[in-house]
Every structure is written in C-alpha cells, then in structure tokens.
Tab-separated table of C-alpha atoms in Angstrom:
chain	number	residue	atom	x	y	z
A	70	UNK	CA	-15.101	12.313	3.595
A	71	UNK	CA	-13.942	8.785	4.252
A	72	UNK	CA	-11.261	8.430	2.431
A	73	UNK	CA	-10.168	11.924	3.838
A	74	UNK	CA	-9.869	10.995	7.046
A	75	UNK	CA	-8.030	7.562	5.793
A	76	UNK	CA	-5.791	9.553	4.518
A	77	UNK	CA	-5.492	12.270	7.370
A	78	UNK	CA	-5.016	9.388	9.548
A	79	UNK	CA	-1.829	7.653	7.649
A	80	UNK	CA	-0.576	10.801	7.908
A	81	UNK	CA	-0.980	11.116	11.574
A	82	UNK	CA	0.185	7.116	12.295
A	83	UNK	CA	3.606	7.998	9.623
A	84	UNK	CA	4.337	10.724	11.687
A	85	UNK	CA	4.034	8.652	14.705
A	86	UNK	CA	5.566	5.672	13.756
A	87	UNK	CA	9.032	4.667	15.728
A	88	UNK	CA	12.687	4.959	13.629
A	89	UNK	CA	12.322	0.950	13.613
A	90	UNK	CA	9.444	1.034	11.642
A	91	UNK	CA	10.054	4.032	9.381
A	92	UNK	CA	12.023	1.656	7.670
A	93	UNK	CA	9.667	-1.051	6.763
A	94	UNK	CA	6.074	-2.109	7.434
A	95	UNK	CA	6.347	-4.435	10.474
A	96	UNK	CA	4.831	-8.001	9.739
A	97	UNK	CA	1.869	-8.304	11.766
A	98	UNK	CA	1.669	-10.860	15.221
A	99	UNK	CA	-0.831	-12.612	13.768
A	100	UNK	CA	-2.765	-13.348	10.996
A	101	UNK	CA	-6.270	-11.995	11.892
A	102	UNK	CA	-5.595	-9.031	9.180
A	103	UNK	CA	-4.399	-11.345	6.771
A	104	UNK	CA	-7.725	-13.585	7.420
A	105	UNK	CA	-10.504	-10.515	7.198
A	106	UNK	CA	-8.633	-9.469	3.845
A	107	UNK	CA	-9.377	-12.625	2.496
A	108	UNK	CA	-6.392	-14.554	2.537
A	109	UNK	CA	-4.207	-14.779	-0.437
A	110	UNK	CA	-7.231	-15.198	-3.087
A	111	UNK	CA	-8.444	-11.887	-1.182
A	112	UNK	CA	-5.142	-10.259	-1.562
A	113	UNK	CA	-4.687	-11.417	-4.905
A	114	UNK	CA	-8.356	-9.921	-6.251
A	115	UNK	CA	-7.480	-6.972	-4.281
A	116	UNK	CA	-3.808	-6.256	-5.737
A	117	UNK	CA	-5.653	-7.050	-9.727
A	118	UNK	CA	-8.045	-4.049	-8.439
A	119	UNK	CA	-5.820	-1.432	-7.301
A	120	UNK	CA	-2.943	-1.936	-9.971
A	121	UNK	CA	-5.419	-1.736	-12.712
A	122	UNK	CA	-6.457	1.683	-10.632
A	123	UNK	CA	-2.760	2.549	-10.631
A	124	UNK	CA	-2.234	2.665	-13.747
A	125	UNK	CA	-5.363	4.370	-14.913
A	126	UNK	CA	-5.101	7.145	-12.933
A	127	UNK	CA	-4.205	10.352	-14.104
A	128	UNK	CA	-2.290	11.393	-11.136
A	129	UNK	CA	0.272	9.200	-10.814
A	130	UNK	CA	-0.271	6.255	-13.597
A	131	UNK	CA	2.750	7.599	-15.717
A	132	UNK	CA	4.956	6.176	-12.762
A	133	UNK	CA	3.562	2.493	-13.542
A	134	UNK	CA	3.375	2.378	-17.328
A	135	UNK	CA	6.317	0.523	-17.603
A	136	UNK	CA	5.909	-1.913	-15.076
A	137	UNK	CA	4.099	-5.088	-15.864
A	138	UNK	CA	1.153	-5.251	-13.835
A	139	UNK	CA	1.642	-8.945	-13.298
A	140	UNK	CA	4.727	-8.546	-11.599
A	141	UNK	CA	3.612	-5.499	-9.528
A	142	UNK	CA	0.565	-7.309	-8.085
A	143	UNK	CA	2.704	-10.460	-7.264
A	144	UNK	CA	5.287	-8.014	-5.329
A	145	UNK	CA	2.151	-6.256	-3.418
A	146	UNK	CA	0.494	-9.556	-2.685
A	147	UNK	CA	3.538	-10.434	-1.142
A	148	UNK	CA	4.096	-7.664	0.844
A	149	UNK	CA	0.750	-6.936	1.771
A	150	UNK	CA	0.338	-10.385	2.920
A	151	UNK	CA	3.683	-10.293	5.378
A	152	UNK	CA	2.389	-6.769	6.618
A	153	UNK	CA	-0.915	-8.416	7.060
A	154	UNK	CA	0.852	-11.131	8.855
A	155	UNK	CA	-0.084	-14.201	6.415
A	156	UNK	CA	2.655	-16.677	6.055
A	157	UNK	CA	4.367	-15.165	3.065
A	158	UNK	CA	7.702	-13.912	2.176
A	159	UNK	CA	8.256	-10.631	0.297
A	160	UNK	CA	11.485	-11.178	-1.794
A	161	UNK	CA	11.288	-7.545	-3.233
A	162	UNK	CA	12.975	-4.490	-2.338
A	163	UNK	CA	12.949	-2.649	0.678
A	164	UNK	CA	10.529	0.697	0.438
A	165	UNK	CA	13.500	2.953	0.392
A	166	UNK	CA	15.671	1.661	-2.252
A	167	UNK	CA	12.518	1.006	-4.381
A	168	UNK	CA	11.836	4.286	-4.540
A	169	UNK	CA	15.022	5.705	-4.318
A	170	UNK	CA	15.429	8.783	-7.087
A	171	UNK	CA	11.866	8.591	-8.153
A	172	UNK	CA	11.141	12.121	-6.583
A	173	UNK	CA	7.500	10.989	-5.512
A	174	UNK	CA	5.827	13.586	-3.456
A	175	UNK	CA	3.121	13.530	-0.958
A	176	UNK	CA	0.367	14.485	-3.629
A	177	UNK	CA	1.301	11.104	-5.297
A	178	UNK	CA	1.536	8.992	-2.354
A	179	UNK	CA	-1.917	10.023	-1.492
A	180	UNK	CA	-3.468	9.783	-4.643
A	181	UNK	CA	-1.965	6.030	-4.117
A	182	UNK	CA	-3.469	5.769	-0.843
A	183	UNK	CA	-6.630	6.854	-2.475
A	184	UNK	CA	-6.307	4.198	-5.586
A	185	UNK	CA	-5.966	1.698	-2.670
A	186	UNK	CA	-9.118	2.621	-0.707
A	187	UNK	CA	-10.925	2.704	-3.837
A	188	UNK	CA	-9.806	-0.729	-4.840
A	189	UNK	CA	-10.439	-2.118	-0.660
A	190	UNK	CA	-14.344	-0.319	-1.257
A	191	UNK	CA	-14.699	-2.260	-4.830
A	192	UNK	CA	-14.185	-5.622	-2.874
A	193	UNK	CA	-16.206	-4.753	-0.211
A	194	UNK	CA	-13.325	-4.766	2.615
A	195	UNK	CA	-15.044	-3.392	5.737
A	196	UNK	CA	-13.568	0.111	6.847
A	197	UNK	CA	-12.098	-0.844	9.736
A	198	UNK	CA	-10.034	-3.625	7.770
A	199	UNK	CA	-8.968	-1.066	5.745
A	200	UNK	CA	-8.086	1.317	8.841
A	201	UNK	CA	-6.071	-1.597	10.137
A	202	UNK	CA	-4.023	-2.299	6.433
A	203	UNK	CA	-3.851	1.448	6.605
A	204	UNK	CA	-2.134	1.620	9.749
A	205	UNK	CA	0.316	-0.919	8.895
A	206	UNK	CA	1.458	0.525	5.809
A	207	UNK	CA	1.586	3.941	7.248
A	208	UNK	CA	5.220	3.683	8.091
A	209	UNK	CA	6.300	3.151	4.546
A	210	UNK	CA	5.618	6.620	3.535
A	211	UNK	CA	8.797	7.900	5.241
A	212	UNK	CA	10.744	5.520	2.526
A	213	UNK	CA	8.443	6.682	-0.431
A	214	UNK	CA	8.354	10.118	-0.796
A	215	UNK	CA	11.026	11.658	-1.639
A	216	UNK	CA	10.403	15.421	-2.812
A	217	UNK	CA	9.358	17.800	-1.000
C-alpha cells in the first residue's frame, strides 16, 4: 500500500509540476535532503542498491543490460545528489535527450519508481525522506516516458 500511494503521489506532483521544471529536477535550496539521505556515502550505497534492482527486474531490466552499472550509479549519484541539493555537479544528459527514442511507458517508469522505493526501504531511508526524493524527481517523468 505504501509504495502505491508513492507512486500515486509522483503521479499527482508530475502532473502538477510547472513547464520550468518539467524539464529537469530542480536542485534543491538546501542540503537538508541531501544530509537525511546520507550524504554521498548514503547516495552512493543507495544508487549500488537500486541499480543492482534495475537490472534484476523483470519488468524493465532488459533496458539496463547493456549499461555498466558502475557508470549508471556514478550518473544517479550525481544527479540525485544535485536534486537533493548536495554540492555536486551532474555532467550527464538532460532527462529528455537521455531517453529520447527509448519508447518507455508509464508501466516502466513505475516499476522504476518501485525498484527505487525498494532500494530507499533496504537502507532504511525514513518514508518521508523518500516522499521528499520522490517529489523532487517527480518532474522528470514528463522527459522519460515516451509511449503512450
């Protein structure tokens, strides 16, 4: 039921979220996020959790089994740490041109959103840390799916 309403409630914030931020995940004022998830040793343990989950899951793991999980966590613990508002910069591509022509749908995205809240549970993030990374990555999912 949790991660339902996780879920239920990206969906809600997306929706919501201003034509400034549907582009990108706005880095965060401060870095109070950043702190509860740890820091980067937090973010790092975290990102090692939920792309192992990525690619083990049967719902969307054939989309990251040629990408070298090193690489993918150093991208996310970039960009989760700038959306987090940590002092990092994410050098990566922006969310739209990313994903750009891989058709990903909103069954995908949310079976990634679930791989994520799965990997925040597994390190013991509280849930309203989570509801707060949540909320800040909600915008993103304008850029990401792109099939109906």
């Amino acid at each position: 039921m949790k991660h339902l309403l996780i879920t239920l409630t990206i969906a809600a914030l997306g929706l919501a979220a201003t034509p400034a931020m549907a582009q990108s995940a706005a880095p965060a004022q401060n870095d109070a996020l950043y702190q509860a998830l740890g820091a980067k040793p937090g973010l790092e343990a975290l990102m090692e959790v939920f792309v192992a989950g990525l690619k083990a899951d049967k719902r969307i793991g054939e989309q990251f089994k040629d990408t070298k999980s090193s690489y993918l966590q150093e991208q996310l613990v970039d960009q989760f740490c700038v959306v987090s508002g940590g002092p990092c910069k994410y050098q990566g591509a922006d969310m739209k041109s990313a994903h750009a022509g891989m058709e990903i749908n909103k069954a995908q995205f949310n079976a990634l959103v679930e791989v994520l809240q799965f990997a925040m549970d597994a390190r013991g993030i509280p849930f309203a840390t989570q509801n707060q990374l949540l909320a800040r990555l909600a915008p993103m999912h304008r850029d990401v799916i792109t099939a109906k």
